[in-house]
Short mmCIF file of C-alpha atoms and ligand atoms in Angstrom, two decimals:
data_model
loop_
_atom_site.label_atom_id
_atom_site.label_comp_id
_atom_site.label_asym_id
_atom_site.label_seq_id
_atom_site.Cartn_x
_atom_site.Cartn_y
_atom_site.Cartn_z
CA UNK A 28 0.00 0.00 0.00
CA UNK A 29 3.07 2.33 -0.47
CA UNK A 30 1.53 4.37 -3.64
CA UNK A 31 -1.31 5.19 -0.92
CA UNK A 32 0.96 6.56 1.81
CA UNK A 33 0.62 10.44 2.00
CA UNK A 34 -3.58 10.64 1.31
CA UNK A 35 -5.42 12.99 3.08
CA UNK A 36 -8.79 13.58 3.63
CA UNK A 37 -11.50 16.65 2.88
CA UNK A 38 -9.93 18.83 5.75
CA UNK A 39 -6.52 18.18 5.30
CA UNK A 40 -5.63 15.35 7.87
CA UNK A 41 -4.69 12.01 7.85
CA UNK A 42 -7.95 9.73 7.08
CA UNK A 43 -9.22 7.64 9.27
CA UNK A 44 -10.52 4.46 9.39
CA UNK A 45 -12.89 2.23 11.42
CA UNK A 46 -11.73 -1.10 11.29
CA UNK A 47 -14.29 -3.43 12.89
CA UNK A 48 -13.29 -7.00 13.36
CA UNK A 49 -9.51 -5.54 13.76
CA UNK A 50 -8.40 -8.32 16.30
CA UNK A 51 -9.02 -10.77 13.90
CA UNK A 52 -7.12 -12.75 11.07
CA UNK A 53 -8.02 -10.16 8.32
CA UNK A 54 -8.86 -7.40 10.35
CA UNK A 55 -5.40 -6.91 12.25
CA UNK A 56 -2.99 -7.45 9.02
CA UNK A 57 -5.09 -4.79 7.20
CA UNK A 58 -4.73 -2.80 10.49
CA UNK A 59 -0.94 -2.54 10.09
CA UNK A 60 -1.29 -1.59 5.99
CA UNK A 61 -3.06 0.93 6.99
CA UNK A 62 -1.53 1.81 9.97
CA UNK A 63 2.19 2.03 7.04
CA UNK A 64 -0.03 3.76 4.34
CA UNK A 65 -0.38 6.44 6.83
CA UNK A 66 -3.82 6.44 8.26
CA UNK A 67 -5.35 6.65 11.52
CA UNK A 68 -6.84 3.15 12.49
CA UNK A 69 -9.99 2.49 14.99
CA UNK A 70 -10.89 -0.68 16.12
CA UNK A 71 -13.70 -2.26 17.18
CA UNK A 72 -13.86 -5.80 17.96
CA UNK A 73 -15.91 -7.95 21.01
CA UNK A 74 -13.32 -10.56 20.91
CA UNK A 75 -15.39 -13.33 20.18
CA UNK A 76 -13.06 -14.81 18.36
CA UNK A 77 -9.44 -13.43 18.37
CA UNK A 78 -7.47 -11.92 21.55
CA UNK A 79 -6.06 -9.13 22.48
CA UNK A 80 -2.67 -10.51 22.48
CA UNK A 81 -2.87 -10.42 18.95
CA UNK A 82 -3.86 -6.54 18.86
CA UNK A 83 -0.67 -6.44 21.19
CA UNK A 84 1.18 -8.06 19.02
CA UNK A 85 0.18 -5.59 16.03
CA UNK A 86 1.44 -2.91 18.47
CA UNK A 87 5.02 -4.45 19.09
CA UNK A 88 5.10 -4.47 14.88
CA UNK A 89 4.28 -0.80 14.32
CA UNK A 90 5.58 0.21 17.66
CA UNK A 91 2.86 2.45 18.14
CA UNK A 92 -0.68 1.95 20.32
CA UNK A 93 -3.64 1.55 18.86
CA UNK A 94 -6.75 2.79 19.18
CA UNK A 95 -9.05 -0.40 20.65
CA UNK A 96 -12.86 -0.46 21.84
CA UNK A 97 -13.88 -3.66 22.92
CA UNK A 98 -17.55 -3.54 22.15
CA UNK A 99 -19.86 -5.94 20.43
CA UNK A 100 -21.81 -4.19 17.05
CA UNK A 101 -25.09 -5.44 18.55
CA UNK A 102 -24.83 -2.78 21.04
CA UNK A 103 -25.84 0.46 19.66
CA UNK A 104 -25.19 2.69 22.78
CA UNK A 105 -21.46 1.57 21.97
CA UNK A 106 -21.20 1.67 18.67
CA UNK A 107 -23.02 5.20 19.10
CA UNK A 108 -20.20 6.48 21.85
CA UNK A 109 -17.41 5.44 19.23
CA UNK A 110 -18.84 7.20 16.23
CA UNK A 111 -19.28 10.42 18.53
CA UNK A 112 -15.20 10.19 19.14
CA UNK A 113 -14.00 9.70 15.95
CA UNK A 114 -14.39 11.46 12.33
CA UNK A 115 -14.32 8.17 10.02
CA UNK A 116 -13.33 8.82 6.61
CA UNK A 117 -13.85 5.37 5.93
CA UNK A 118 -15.04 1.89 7.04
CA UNK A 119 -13.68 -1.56 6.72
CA UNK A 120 -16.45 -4.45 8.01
CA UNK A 121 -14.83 -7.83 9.11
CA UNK A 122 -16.44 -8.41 12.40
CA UNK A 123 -18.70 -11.36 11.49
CA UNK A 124 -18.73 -15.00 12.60
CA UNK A 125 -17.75 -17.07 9.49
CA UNK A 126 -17.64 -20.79 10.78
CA UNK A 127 -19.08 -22.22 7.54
CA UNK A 128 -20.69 -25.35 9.95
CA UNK A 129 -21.81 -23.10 12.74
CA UNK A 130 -23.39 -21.50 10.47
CA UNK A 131 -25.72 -24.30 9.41
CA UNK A 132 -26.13 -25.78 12.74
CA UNK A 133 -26.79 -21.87 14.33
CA UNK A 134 -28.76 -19.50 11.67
CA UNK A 135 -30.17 -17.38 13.60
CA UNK A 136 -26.98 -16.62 15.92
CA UNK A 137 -24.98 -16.17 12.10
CA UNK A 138 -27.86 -13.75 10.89
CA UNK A 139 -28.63 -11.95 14.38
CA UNK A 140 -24.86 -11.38 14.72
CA UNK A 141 -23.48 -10.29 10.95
CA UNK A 142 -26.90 -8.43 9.70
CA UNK A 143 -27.90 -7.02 13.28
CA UNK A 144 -24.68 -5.94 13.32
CA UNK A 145 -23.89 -4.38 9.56
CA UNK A 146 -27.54 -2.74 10.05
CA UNK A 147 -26.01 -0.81 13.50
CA UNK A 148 -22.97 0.28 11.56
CA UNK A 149 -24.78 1.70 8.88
CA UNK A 150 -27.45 3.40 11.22
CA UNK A 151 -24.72 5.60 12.31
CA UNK A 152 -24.06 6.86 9.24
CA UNK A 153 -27.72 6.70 7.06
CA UNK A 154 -29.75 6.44 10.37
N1 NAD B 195 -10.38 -15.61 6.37
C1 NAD B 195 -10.69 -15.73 5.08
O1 NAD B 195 -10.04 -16.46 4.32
C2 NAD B 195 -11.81 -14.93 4.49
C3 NAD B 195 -12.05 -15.00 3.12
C4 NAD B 195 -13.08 -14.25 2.55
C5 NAD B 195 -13.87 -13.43 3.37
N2 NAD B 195 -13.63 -13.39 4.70
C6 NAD B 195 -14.49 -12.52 5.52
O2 NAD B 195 -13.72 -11.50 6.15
C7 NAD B 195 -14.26 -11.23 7.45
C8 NAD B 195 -13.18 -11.42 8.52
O3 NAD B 195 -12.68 -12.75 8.44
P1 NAD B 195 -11.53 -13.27 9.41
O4 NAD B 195 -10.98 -14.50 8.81
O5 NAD B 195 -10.61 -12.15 9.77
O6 NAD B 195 -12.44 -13.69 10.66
P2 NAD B 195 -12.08 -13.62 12.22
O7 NAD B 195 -13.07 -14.47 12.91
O8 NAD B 195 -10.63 -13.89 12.44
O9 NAD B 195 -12.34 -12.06 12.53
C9 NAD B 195 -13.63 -11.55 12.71
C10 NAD B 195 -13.57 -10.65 13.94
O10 NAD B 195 -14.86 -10.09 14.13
C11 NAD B 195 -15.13 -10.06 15.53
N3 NAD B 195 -16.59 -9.99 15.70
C12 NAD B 195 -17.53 -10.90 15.31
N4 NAD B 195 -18.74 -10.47 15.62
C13 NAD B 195 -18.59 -9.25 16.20
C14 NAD B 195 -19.50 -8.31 16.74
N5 NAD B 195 -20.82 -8.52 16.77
N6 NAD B 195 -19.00 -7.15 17.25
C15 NAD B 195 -17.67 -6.92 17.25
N7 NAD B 195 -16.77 -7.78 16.77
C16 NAD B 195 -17.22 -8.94 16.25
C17 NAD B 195 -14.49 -11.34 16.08
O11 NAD B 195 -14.19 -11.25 17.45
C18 NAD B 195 -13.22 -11.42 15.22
O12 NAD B 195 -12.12 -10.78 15.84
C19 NAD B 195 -15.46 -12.18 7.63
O13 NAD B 195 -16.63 -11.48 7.27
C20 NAD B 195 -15.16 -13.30 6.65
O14 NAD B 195 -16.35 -13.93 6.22
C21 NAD B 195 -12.62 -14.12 5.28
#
């Protein structure tokens, strides 16, 4: 993502992004591209499935903190708080479960959890 490095957004500043699923497999390598290509990374992640130690781990790479709430995308008062913080020039989606078999044995958990939780994301922004 080198070509990238240098962008700015509307006003002038480094762009920022909200990253949800960052802890996990895709989330927290794209977190460090972005994080090189020069913009400012939120993320939001419940842990369900990935650890912090792997956010910490993302840290000891970029030597740098990052910006981490541990909230769940079902809970709008959260995901509310979190928008009010942060301008977001941008958003990547990963949080999701993705168990291909869960998914057929649990449905409803699979489509309570990824459209519940894509709906809340986009209420902050077309709500
Ligand atoms: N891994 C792959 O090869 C692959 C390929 C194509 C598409 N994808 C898609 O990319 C996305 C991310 O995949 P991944 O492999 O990184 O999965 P992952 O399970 O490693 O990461 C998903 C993250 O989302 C978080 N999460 C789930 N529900 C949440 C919620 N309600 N609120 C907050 N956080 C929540 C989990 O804790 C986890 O850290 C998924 O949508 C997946 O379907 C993955």
């Amino acid at each position: 993502m080198d070509e990238v490095k240098g962008i700015m957004n509307k006003s002038g500043k480094k762009p920022c992004a909200l990253l949800t699923g960052g802890a996990g497999y895709i989330g927290n390598h794209t977190a460090i591209e972005m994080i090189k290509a020069d913009y400012d990374v939120v993320i939001v992640d419940n842990l369900h499935n990935s650890y912090m130690e792997a956010l910490k781990r993302v840290e000891k790479i970029l030597d740098q903190k990052l910006t981490i709430y541990v909230e769940d995308l079902l809970d709008k008062a959260a995901l509310q708080k979190v928008f009010s913080k942060h301008h977001f020039d941008c958003v990547i989606h990963f949080a999701g479960l993705k168990a291909v078999y869960e998914s057929v044995e649990k449905p409803l958990l699979y489509y309570r959890n990824n459209l519940n939780g894509t709906i809340n994301l986009l209420e902050n922004r077309f709500g």
